[in-house]
Amino acid sequence: MADVLFFIAGIGAISGAIGVIAARNPFYSVLALVFHLLSLAALFLLLRAQFVAAAQVVVYAGAVMVLYVFVVAYVGDQERPLYAPTSNLGAVGVLFTGALAVEAVGAVILARRRRGIDTEADERRTLSVGDLFRRPPGIGTRAESVGTRPGGREEAAVGAKSADRDLGGW
Amino acid sequence: MAIGWYLAVSALIFCVGAAGVLVKRNPLVILLCLELMLNAGNLALVGFARMWGNGDGQVFALIVMVVAACEVTVGLGLIVALHRRRLPIDVDEMRELRG
């Protein structure tokens, strides 16, 4: 159930974000951002951050977005095309963003695949692309997120903590 | 869900926001994309707070929200000032500073 809700809210958040930059009219961008913020509030609820979720809805979607709507209505739509190149820098921007996406998501995946640092020899061992193709050692614990070696002292402490706090999920 | 999924969603939202800041030319939409990037940071902070099992990251997320609200206020004030002086609402047109 939590997994289904996560995917619904996550896809909603990402599609809302894409809608912000894809809409031609700034007014629709603001509406897409409101949808994005509500999806993000659902994600915060899944992370058990109830107060942050409530503040997100009340402060962001309630107050800040109303300010945006008023300013967009005041300044007005400029009727500009989605992409009208005045220079070649737009393509460079898209290129840099693609590189950033590859780097950021790759960093998350690499951190999941890394097997952790316990000894000094591990500290000398650097992160490599080959780690992408190895299986992650621990499932459902903090080790899965940050990559602690199973059986290490960190893992034992975290395992004991996650048992009584239910860190792994719902 | 593992925290890594939340971090991946956060990274994708941040990249979409960065793309908007780099590509769009309307300062209103650029401000919206700044909001996207700040919200991606918020999601990562709350995810890490969940990972550690305490509420420290959520406090940082609230501070980021306050900063974002202040930044929106100043930015929208600037845009309204541009509009009242009949300057074009386009970041490519704003090339020079006048005293």
PDB file of C-alpha atoms in Angstrom:
ATOM      1  CA  MET A   1       0.000   0.000   0.000  1.00  0.00           C
ATOM      2  CA  ALA A   2       2.751   2.427   0.940  1.00  0.00           C
ATOM      3  CA  ASP A   3       4.678   1.434  -2.188  1.00  0.00           C
ATOM      4  CA  VAL A   4       1.677   2.121  -4.408  1.00  0.00           C
ATOM      5  CA  LEU A   5       1.113   5.464  -2.733  1.00  0.00           C
ATOM      6  CA  PHE A   6       4.795   6.292  -3.130  1.00  0.00           C
ATOM      7  CA  PHE A   7       4.738   5.628  -6.844  1.00  0.00           C
ATOM      8  CA  ILE A   8       1.502   7.560  -7.359  1.00  0.00           C
ATOM      9  CA  ALA A   9       2.808  10.557  -5.412  1.00  0.00           C
ATOM     10  CA  GLY A  10       6.283  10.358  -6.928  1.00  0.00           C
ATOM     11  CA  ILE A  11       5.006  10.220 -10.489  1.00  0.00           C
ATOM     12  CA  GLY A  12       2.618  13.051  -9.645  1.00  0.00           C
ATOM     13  CA  ALA A  13       5.455  15.153  -8.267  1.00  0.00           C
ATOM     14  CA  ILE A  14       7.720  14.578 -11.262  1.00  0.00           C
ATOM     15  CA  SER A  15       4.951  15.140 -13.801  1.00  0.00           C
ATOM     16  CA  GLY A  16       3.926  18.304 -11.986  1.00  0.00           C
ATOM     17  CA  ALA A  17       7.514  19.514 -12.158  1.00  0.00           C
ATOM     18  CA  ILE A  18       7.667  18.763 -15.875  1.00  0.00           C
ATOM     19  CA  GLY A  19       4.348  20.564 -16.309  1.00  0.00           C
ATOM     20  CA  VAL A  20       5.861  23.675 -14.729  1.00  0.00           C
ATOM     21  CA  ILE A  21       8.508  23.957 -17.425  1.00  0.00           C
ATOM     22  CA  ALA A  22       6.368  22.615 -20.274  1.00  0.00           C
ATOM     23  CA  ALA A  23       3.403  24.980 -19.947  1.00  0.00           C
ATOM     24  CA  ARG A  24       3.460  28.000 -22.239  1.00  0.00           C
ATOM     25  CA  ASN A  25       1.175  30.103 -20.108  1.00  0.00           C
ATOM     26  CA  PRO A  26       2.722  31.020 -16.718  1.00  0.00           C
ATOM     27  CA  PHE A  27      -0.691  30.610 -15.123  1.00  0.00           C
ATOM     28  CA  TYR A  28      -0.720  26.918 -16.012  1.00  0.00           C
ATOM     29  CA  SER A  29       2.828  26.675 -14.685  1.00  0.00           C
ATOM     30  CA  VAL A  30       1.575  27.907 -11.322  1.00  0.00           C
ATOM     31  CA  LEU A  31      -1.282  25.387 -11.349  1.00  0.00           C
ATOM     32  CA  ALA A  32       1.167  22.592 -12.195  1.00  0.00           C
ATOM     33  CA  LEU A  33       3.358  23.708  -9.302  1.00  0.00           C
ATOM     34  CA  VAL A  34       0.354  23.521  -6.944  1.00  0.00           C
ATOM     35  CA  PHE A  35      -0.226  19.921  -8.085  1.00  0.00           C
ATOM     36  CA  HIS A  36       3.472  19.212  -7.588  1.00  0.00           C
ATOM     37  CA  LEU A  37       3.369  20.641  -4.060  1.00  0.00           C
ATOM     38  CA  LEU A  38       0.353  18.548  -3.103  1.00  0.00           C
ATOM     39  CA  SER A  39       2.042  15.391  -4.401  1.00  0.00           C
ATOM     40  CA  LEU A  40       5.146  16.325  -2.438  1.00  0.00           C
ATOM     41  CA  ALA A  41       3.017  16.739   0.695  1.00  0.00           C
ATOM     42  CA  ALA A  42       1.790  13.169   0.152  1.00  0.00           C
ATOM     43  CA  LEU A  43       5.429  12.035  -0.065  1.00  0.00           C
ATOM     44  CA  PHE A  44       6.149  13.858   3.199  1.00  0.00           C
ATOM     45  CA  LEU A  45       3.240  12.021   4.813  1.00  0.00           C
ATOM     46  CA  LEU A  46       4.699   8.718   3.601  1.00  0.00           C
ATOM     47  CA  LEU A  47       7.959   9.742   5.297  1.00  0.00           C
ATOM     48  CA  ARG A  48       5.962  10.391   8.490  1.00  0.00           C
ATOM     49  CA  ALA A  49       6.681  14.108   8.481  1.00  0.00           C
ATOM     50  CA  GLN A  50       3.146  15.211   9.242  1.00  0.00           C
ATOM     51  CA  PHE A  51       3.964  18.738  10.319  1.00  0.00           C
ATOM     52  CA  VAL A  52       6.132  19.425   7.291  1.00  0.00           C
ATOM     53  CA  ALA A  53       3.359  18.111   5.049  1.00  0.00           C
ATOM     54  CA  ALA A  54       0.788  20.346   6.718  1.00  0.00           C
ATOM     55  CA  ALA A  55       3.095  23.347   6.467  1.00  0.00           C
ATOM     56  CA  GLN A  56       3.718  22.500   2.820  1.00  0.00           C
ATOM     57  CA  VAL A  57       0.002  22.573   2.052  1.00  0.00           C
ATOM     58  CA  VAL A  58      -0.831  25.608   4.167  1.00  0.00           C
ATOM     59  CA  VAL A  59       2.210  27.786   3.517  1.00  0.00           C
ATOM     60  CA  TYR A  60       3.177  26.816  -0.010  1.00  0.00           C
ATOM     61  CA  ALA A  61      -0.008  25.747  -1.725  1.00  0.00           C
ATOM     62  CA  GLY A  62      -2.122  28.093   0.344  1.00  0.00           C
ATOM     63  CA  ALA A  63      -0.184  31.323   0.705  1.00  0.00           C
ATOM     64  CA  VAL A  64       2.788  31.458  -1.657  1.00  0.00           C
ATOM     65  CA  MET A  65       0.869  30.141  -4.636  1.00  0.00           C
ATOM     66  CA  VAL A  66      -1.913  32.673  -4.105  1.00  0.00           C
ATOM     67  CA  LEU A  67       0.764  35.374  -4.265  1.00  0.00           C
ATOM     68  CA  TYR A  68       2.014  33.846  -7.498  1.00  0.00           C
ATOM     69  CA  VAL A  69      -1.451  33.736  -9.004  1.00  0.00           C
ATOM     70  CA  PHE A  70      -2.022  37.393  -8.195  1.00  0.00           C
ATOM     71  CA  VAL A  71       1.283  38.480  -9.702  1.00  0.00           C
ATOM     72  CA  VAL A  72       0.756  36.388 -12.838  1.00  0.00           C
ATOM     73  CA  ALA A  73      -2.694  37.911 -13.238  1.00  0.00           C
ATOM     74  CA  TYR A  74      -1.235  41.395 -12.727  1.00  0.00           C
ATOM     75  CA  VAL A  75       1.775  41.102 -15.000  1.00  0.00           C
ATOM     76  CA  GLY A  76      -0.097  39.061 -17.536  1.00  0.00           C
ATOM     77  CA  ASP A  77       0.783  36.475 -20.079  1.00  0.00           C
ATOM     78  CA  GLN A  78       3.540  37.588 -22.421  1.00  0.00           C
ATOM     79  CA  GLU A  79       2.460  35.218 -25.227  1.00  0.00           C
ATOM     80  CA  ARG A  80       5.863  33.817 -25.942  1.00  0.00           C
ATOM     81  CA  PRO A  81       6.595  30.530 -27.653  1.00  0.00           C
ATOM     82  CA  LEU A  82       7.858  27.615 -25.597  1.00  0.00           C
ATOM     83  CA  TYR A  83      11.286  27.670 -27.177  1.00  0.00           C
ATOM     84  CA  ALA A  84      12.356  30.515 -29.420  1.00  0.00           C
ATOM     85  CA  PRO A  85      16.109  30.440 -29.629  1.00  0.00           C
ATOM     86  CA  THR A  86      17.704  33.851 -29.432  1.00  0.00           C
ATOM     87  CA  SER A  87      21.034  32.106 -28.973  1.00  0.00           C
ATOM     88  CA  ASN A  88      22.451  28.631 -28.866  1.00  0.00           C
ATOM     89  CA  LEU A  89      22.642  28.671 -25.087  1.00  0.00           C
ATOM     90  CA  GLY A  90      19.304  26.906 -24.669  1.00  0.00           C
ATOM     91  CA  ALA A  91      20.676  23.697 -26.130  1.00  0.00           C
ATOM     92  CA  VAL A  92      23.693  23.990 -23.848  1.00  0.00           C
ATOM     93  CA  GLY A  93      21.324  24.326 -20.904  1.00  0.00           C
ATOM     94  CA  VAL A  94      19.442  21.179 -21.871  1.00  0.00           C
ATOM     95  CA  LEU A  95      22.752  19.370 -22.298  1.00  0.00           C
ATOM     96  CA  PHE A  96      23.984  20.432 -18.870  1.00  0.00           C
ATOM     97  CA  THR A  97      20.697  19.390 -17.310  1.00  0.00           C
ATOM     98  CA  GLY A  98      20.929  15.942 -18.874  1.00  0.00           C
ATOM     99  CA  ALA A  99      24.428  15.558 -17.492  1.00  0.00           C
ATOM    100  CA  LEU A 100      23.193  16.698 -14.081  1.00  0.00           C
ATOM    101  CA  ALA A 101      20.357  14.165 -14.138  1.00  0.00           C
ATOM    102  CA  VAL A 102      22.731  11.332 -15.032  1.00  0.00           C
ATOM    103  CA  GLU A 103      25.127  12.393 -12.311  1.00  0.00           C
ATOM    104  CA  ALA A 104      22.538  12.846  -9.543  1.00  0.00           C
ATOM    105  CA  VAL A 105      20.608   9.630 -10.161  1.00  0.00           C
ATOM    106  CA  GLY A 106      23.866   7.766 -10.722  1.00  0.00           C
ATOM    107  CA  ALA A 107      25.158   9.016  -7.385  1.00  0.00           C
ATOM    108  CA  VAL A 108      22.071   7.668  -5.636  1.00  0.00           C
ATOM    109  CA  ILE A 109      22.438   4.304  -7.371  1.00  0.00           C
ATOM    110  CA  LEU A 110      26.157   4.116  -6.633  1.00  0.00           C
ATOM    111  CA  ALA A 111      25.575   4.936  -2.986  1.00  0.00           C
ATOM    112  CA  ARG A 112      23.043   2.100  -2.814  1.00  0.00           C
ATOM    113  CA  ARG A 113      25.458  -0.310  -4.413  1.00  0.00           C
ATOM    114  CA  ARG A 114      28.503   0.578  -2.346  1.00  0.00           C
ATOM    115  CA  ARG A 115      29.366  -1.860   0.361  1.00  0.00           C
ATOM    116  CA  GLY A 116      30.327   0.564   3.104  1.00  0.00           C
ATOM    117  CA  ILE A 117      33.415   1.685   4.969  1.00  0.00           C
ATOM    118  CA  ASP A 118      34.580  -0.227   8.031  1.00  0.00           C
ATOM    119  CA  THR A 119      38.341  -0.410   7.839  1.00  0.00           C
ATOM    120  CA  GLU A 120      41.081   1.822   6.514  1.00  0.00           C
ATOM    121  CA  ALA A 121      41.431  -0.385   3.469  1.00  0.00           C
ATOM    122  CA  ASP A 122      37.801   0.343   2.661  1.00  0.00           C
ATOM    123  CA  GLU A 123      38.437   4.048   2.947  1.00  0.00           C
ATOM    124  CA  ARG A 124      41.155   3.782   0.324  1.00  0.00           C
ATOM    125  CA  ARG A 125      38.817   1.870  -1.951  1.00  0.00           C
ATOM    126  CA  THR A 126      37.029   4.426  -4.086  1.00  0.00           C
ATOM    127  CA  LEU A 127      33.628   4.324  -5.660  1.00  0.00           C
ATOM    128  CA  SER A 128      33.728   2.914  -9.169  1.00  0.00           C
ATOM    129  CA  VAL A 129      31.267   2.471 -11.981  1.00  0.00           C
ATOM    130  CA  GLY A 130      31.608  -1.289 -11.614  1.00  0.00           C
ATOM    131  CA  ASP A 131      29.714  -1.008  -8.336  1.00  0.00           C
ATOM    132  CA  LEU A 132      26.609  -0.361 -10.397  1.00  0.00           C
ATOM    133  CA  PHE A 133      26.506  -3.995 -11.466  1.00  0.00           C
ATOM    134  CA  ARG A 134      26.975  -5.616  -8.089  1.00  0.00           C
ATOM    135  CA  ARG A 135      24.126  -6.663  -5.923  1.00  0.00           C
ATOM    136  CA  PRO A 136      23.315  -4.532  -2.864  1.00  0.00           C
ATOM    137  CA  PRO A 137      24.153  -6.416   0.321  1.00  0.00           C
ATOM    138  CA  GLY A 138      21.394  -5.442   2.738  1.00  0.00           C
ATOM    139  CA  ILE A 139      17.715  -5.012   2.021  1.00  0.00           C
ATOM    140  CA  GLY A 140      15.294  -2.964   4.069  1.00  0.00           C
ATOM    141  CA  THR A 141      17.726  -1.302   6.442  1.00  0.00           C
ATOM    142  CA  ARG A 142      19.751   1.861   6.492  1.00  0.00           C
ATOM    143  CA  ALA A 143      22.503  -0.228   4.938  1.00  0.00           C
ATOM    144  CA  GLU A 144      20.403  -0.348   1.817  1.00  0.00           C
ATOM    145  CA  SER A 145      20.353   3.416   1.602  1.00  0.00           C
ATOM    146  CA  VAL A 146      23.893   4.333   2.511  1.00  0.00           C
ATOM    147  CA  GLY A 147      25.619   1.050   1.906  1.00  0.00           C
ATOM    148  CA  THR A 148      27.000  -0.280   5.165  1.00  0.00           C
ATOM    149  CA  ARG A 149      28.833  -3.588   5.055  1.00  0.00           C
ATOM    150  CA  PRO A 150      26.585  -6.349   6.409  1.00  0.00           C
ATOM    151  CA  GLY A 151      27.858  -7.690   9.686  1.00  0.00           C
ATOM    152  CA  GLY A 152      29.940  -4.601  10.401  1.00  0.00           C
ATOM    153  CA  ARG A 153      29.640  -2.742  13.658  1.00  0.00           C
ATOM    154  CA  GLU A 154      27.589   0.002  12.065  1.00  0.00           C
ATOM    155  CA  GLU A 155      25.208  -2.539  10.621  1.00  0.00           C
ATOM    156  CA  ALA A 156      24.690  -4.262  13.970  1.00  0.00           C
ATOM    157  CA  ALA A 157      23.875  -0.985  15.695  1.00  0.00           C
ATOM    158  CA  VAL A 158      21.534   0.096  12.943  1.00  0.00           C
ATOM    159  CA  GLY A 159      19.874  -3.287  12.822  1.00  0.00           C
ATOM    160  CA  ALA A 160      19.137  -3.111  16.529  1.00  0.00           C
ATOM    161  CA  LYS A 161      17.770   0.376  16.161  1.00  0.00           C
ATOM    162  CA  SER A 162      15.647  -0.392  13.150  1.00  0.00           C
ATOM    163  CA  ALA A 163      14.088  -3.369  14.859  1.00  0.00           C
ATOM    164  CA  ASP A 164      12.330  -1.304  17.486  1.00  0.00           C
ATOM    165  CA  ARG A 165      11.815   1.857  15.473  1.00  0.00           C
ATOM    166  CA  ASP A 166      10.606   0.347  12.223  1.00  0.00           C
ATOM    167  CA  LEU A 167      12.992   2.357  10.084  1.00  0.00           C
ATOM    168  CA  GLY A 168      12.656   0.188   7.040  1.00  0.00           C
ATOM    169  CA  GLY A 169       9.181   1.208   5.977  1.00  0.00           C
ATOM    170  CA  TRP A 170       5.571   0.496   6.732  1.00  0.00           C
TER     171      TRP A 170
ATOM    172  CA  MET B   1      10.159   2.172   0.541  1.00  0.00           C
ATOM    173  CA  ALA B   2      13.884   2.557   0.826  1.00  0.00           C
ATOM    174  CA  ILE B   3      15.215   6.064   1.124  1.00  0.00           C
ATOM    175  CA  GLY B   4      17.052   5.672  -2.162  1.00  0.00           C
ATOM    176  CA  TRP B   5      13.770   5.891  -4.077  1.00  0.00           C
ATOM    177  CA  TYR B   6      12.929   9.179  -2.421  1.00  0.00           C
ATOM    178  CA  LEU B   7      16.413  10.455  -3.214  1.00  0.00           C
ATOM    179  CA  ALA B   8      15.999   9.468  -6.862  1.00  0.00           C
ATOM    180  CA  VAL B   9      12.685  11.351  -7.050  1.00  0.00           C
ATOM    181  CA  SER B  10      14.356  14.314  -5.370  1.00  0.00           C
ATOM    182  CA  ALA B  11      17.232  14.241  -7.859  1.00  0.00           C
ATOM    183  CA  LEU B  12      14.857  14.137 -10.825  1.00  0.00           C
ATOM    184  CA  ILE B  13      12.798  17.057  -9.507  1.00  0.00           C
ATOM    185  CA  PHE B  14      15.976  19.031  -8.923  1.00  0.00           C
ATOM    186  CA  CYS B  15      17.106  18.363 -12.493  1.00  0.00           C
ATOM    187  CA  VAL B  16      13.756  19.460 -13.900  1.00  0.00           C
ATOM    188  CA  GLY B  17      13.991  22.660 -11.877  1.00  0.00           C
ATOM    189  CA  ALA B  18      17.556  23.281 -13.043  1.00  0.00           C
ATOM    190  CA  ALA B  19      16.467  22.752 -16.644  1.00  0.00           C
ATOM    191  CA  GLY B  20      13.745  25.339 -16.205  1.00  0.00           C
ATOM    192  CA  VAL B  21      16.133  27.886 -14.712  1.00  0.00           C
ATOM    193  CA  LEU B  22      18.578  27.365 -17.565  1.00  0.00           C
ATOM    194  CA  VAL B  23      16.115  27.277 -20.460  1.00  0.00           C
ATOM    195  CA  LYS B  24      13.081  29.417 -19.619  1.00  0.00           C
ATOM    196  CA  ARG B  25      13.155  33.161 -20.151  1.00  0.00           C
ATOM    197  CA  ASN B  26      10.157  34.384 -18.196  1.00  0.00           C
ATOM    198  CA  PRO B  27      11.382  35.400 -14.699  1.00  0.00           C
ATOM    199  CA  LEU B  28       8.070  34.249 -13.199  1.00  0.00           C
ATOM    200  CA  VAL B  29       8.670  30.719 -14.452  1.00  0.00           C
ATOM    201  CA  ILE B  30      12.296  30.889 -13.374  1.00  0.00           C
ATOM    202  CA  LEU B  31      11.114  31.679  -9.833  1.00  0.00           C
ATOM    203  CA  LEU B  32       8.746  28.700 -10.027  1.00  0.00           C
ATOM    204  CA  CYS B  33      11.666  26.503 -11.065  1.00  0.00           C
ATOM    205  CA  LEU B  34      13.700  27.786  -8.120  1.00  0.00           C
ATOM    206  CA  GLU B  35      10.814  26.604  -5.958  1.00  0.00           C
ATOM    207  CA  LEU B  36      11.076  23.191  -7.595  1.00  0.00           C
ATOM    208  CA  MET B  37      14.772  22.948  -6.726  1.00  0.00           C
ATOM    209  CA  LEU B  38      14.187  24.021  -3.116  1.00  0.00           C
ATOM    210  CA  ASN B  39      11.394  21.469  -2.814  1.00  0.00           C
ATOM    211  CA  ALA B  40      13.680  18.737  -4.121  1.00  0.00           C
ATOM    212  CA  GLY B  41      16.116  19.670  -1.360  1.00  0.00           C
ATOM    213  CA  ASN B  42      13.261  19.531   1.136  1.00  0.00           C
ATOM    214  CA  LEU B  43      12.313  16.027   0.026  1.00  0.00           C
ATOM    215  CA  ALA B  44      15.901  14.830   0.450  1.00  0.00           C
ATOM    216  CA  LEU B  45      16.099  16.442   3.906  1.00  0.00           C
ATOM    217  CA  VAL B  46      12.870  14.817   5.093  1.00  0.00           C
ATOM    218  CA  GLY B  47      13.987  11.498   3.611  1.00  0.00           C
ATOM    219  CA  PHE B  48      17.255  11.623   5.519  1.00  0.00           C
ATOM    220  CA  ALA B  49      15.376  12.585   8.689  1.00  0.00           C
ATOM    221  CA  ARG B  50      13.305   9.435   8.206  1.00  0.00           C
ATOM    222  CA  MET B  51      16.464   7.430   7.586  1.00  0.00           C
ATOM    223  CA  TRP B  52      17.997   8.503  10.874  1.00  0.00           C
ATOM    224  CA  GLY B  53      14.710   8.115  12.706  1.00  0.00           C
ATOM    225  CA  ASN B  54      14.641  11.559  14.287  1.00  0.00           C
ATOM    226  CA  GLY B  55      13.230  14.954  13.402  1.00  0.00           C
ATOM    227  CA  ASP B  56      16.357  16.991  12.844  1.00  0.00           C
ATOM    228  CA  GLY B  57      16.074  17.041   9.070  1.00  0.00           C
ATOM    229  CA  GLN B  58      12.468  18.174   9.256  1.00  0.00           C
ATOM    230  CA  VAL B  59      13.570  21.299  11.121  1.00  0.00           C
ATOM    231  CA  PHE B  60      15.944  22.086   8.283  1.00  0.00           C
ATOM    232  CA  ALA B  61      13.131  21.501   5.808  1.00  0.00           C
ATOM    233  CA  LEU B  62      10.970  24.042   7.630  1.00  0.00           C
ATOM    234  CA  ILE B  63      13.805  26.576   7.540  1.00  0.00           C
ATOM    235  CA  VAL B  64      14.180  25.990   3.800  1.00  0.00           C
ATOM    236  CA  MET B  65      10.446  26.636   3.402  1.00  0.00           C
ATOM    237  CA  VAL B  66      10.759  29.972   5.224  1.00  0.00           C
ATOM    238  CA  VAL B  67      13.715  30.970   3.047  1.00  0.00           C
ATOM    239  CA  ALA B  68      11.767  30.022  -0.079  1.00  0.00           C
ATOM    240  CA  ALA B  69       8.777  32.128   0.977  1.00  0.00           C
ATOM    241  CA  CYS B  70      11.022  35.154   1.590  1.00  0.00           C
ATOM    242  CA  GLU B  71      12.781  34.685  -1.735  1.00  0.00           C
ATOM    243  CA  VAL B  72       9.457  34.481  -3.566  1.00  0.00           C
ATOM    244  CA  THR B  73       8.302  37.700  -1.954  1.00  0.00           C
ATOM    245  CA  VAL B  74      11.414  39.599  -3.019  1.00  0.00           C
ATOM    246  CA  GLY B  75      11.437  38.105  -6.526  1.00  0.00           C
ATOM    247  CA  LEU B  76       7.785  38.836  -7.191  1.00  0.00           C
ATOM    248  CA  GLY B  77       8.281  42.374  -5.949  1.00  0.00           C
ATOM    249  CA  LEU B  78      11.089  42.806  -8.456  1.00  0.00           C
ATOM    250  CA  ILE B  79       8.921  41.475 -11.276  1.00  0.00           C
ATOM    251  CA  VAL B  80       6.071  43.826 -10.384  1.00  0.00           C
ATOM    252  CA  ALA B  81       8.554  46.720 -10.303  1.00  0.00           C
ATOM    253  CA  LEU B  82       9.782  45.719 -13.792  1.00  0.00           C
ATOM    254  CA  HIS B  83       6.223  45.603 -15.050  1.00  0.00           C
ATOM    255  CA  ARG B  84       5.389  49.034 -13.652  1.00  0.00           C
ATOM    256  CA  ARG B  85       8.410  50.549 -15.401  1.00  0.00           C
ATOM    257  CA  ARG B  86       7.286  48.972 -18.682  1.00  0.00           C
ATOM    258  CA  LEU B  87      10.442  46.919 -18.960  1.00  0.00           C
ATOM    259  CA  PRO B  88      10.197  43.630 -20.853  1.00  0.00           C
ATOM    260  CA  ILE B  89       9.538  40.608 -18.645  1.00  0.00           C
ATOM    261  CA  ASP B  90      12.307  38.580 -20.212  1.00  0.00           C
ATOM    262  CA  VAL B  91      15.655  37.707 -18.709  1.00  0.00           C
ATOM    263  CA  ASP B  92      17.372  37.870 -22.094  1.00  0.00           C
ATOM    264  CA  GLU B  93      16.308  41.478 -22.526  1.00  0.00           C
ATOM    265  CA  MET B  94      17.643  42.593 -19.177  1.00  0.00           C
ATOM    266  CA  ARG B  95      21.252  43.098 -20.075  1.00  0.00           C
ATOM    267  CA  GLU B  96      22.233  46.386 -18.500  1.00  0.00           C
ATOM    268  CA  LEU B  97      22.161  48.085 -15.144  1.00  0.00           C
ATOM    269  CA  ARG B  98      21.014  51.642 -14.757  1.00  0.00           C
ATOM    270  CA  GLY B  99      21.618  53.726 -11.701  1.00  0.00           C
TER     271      GLY B  99
END
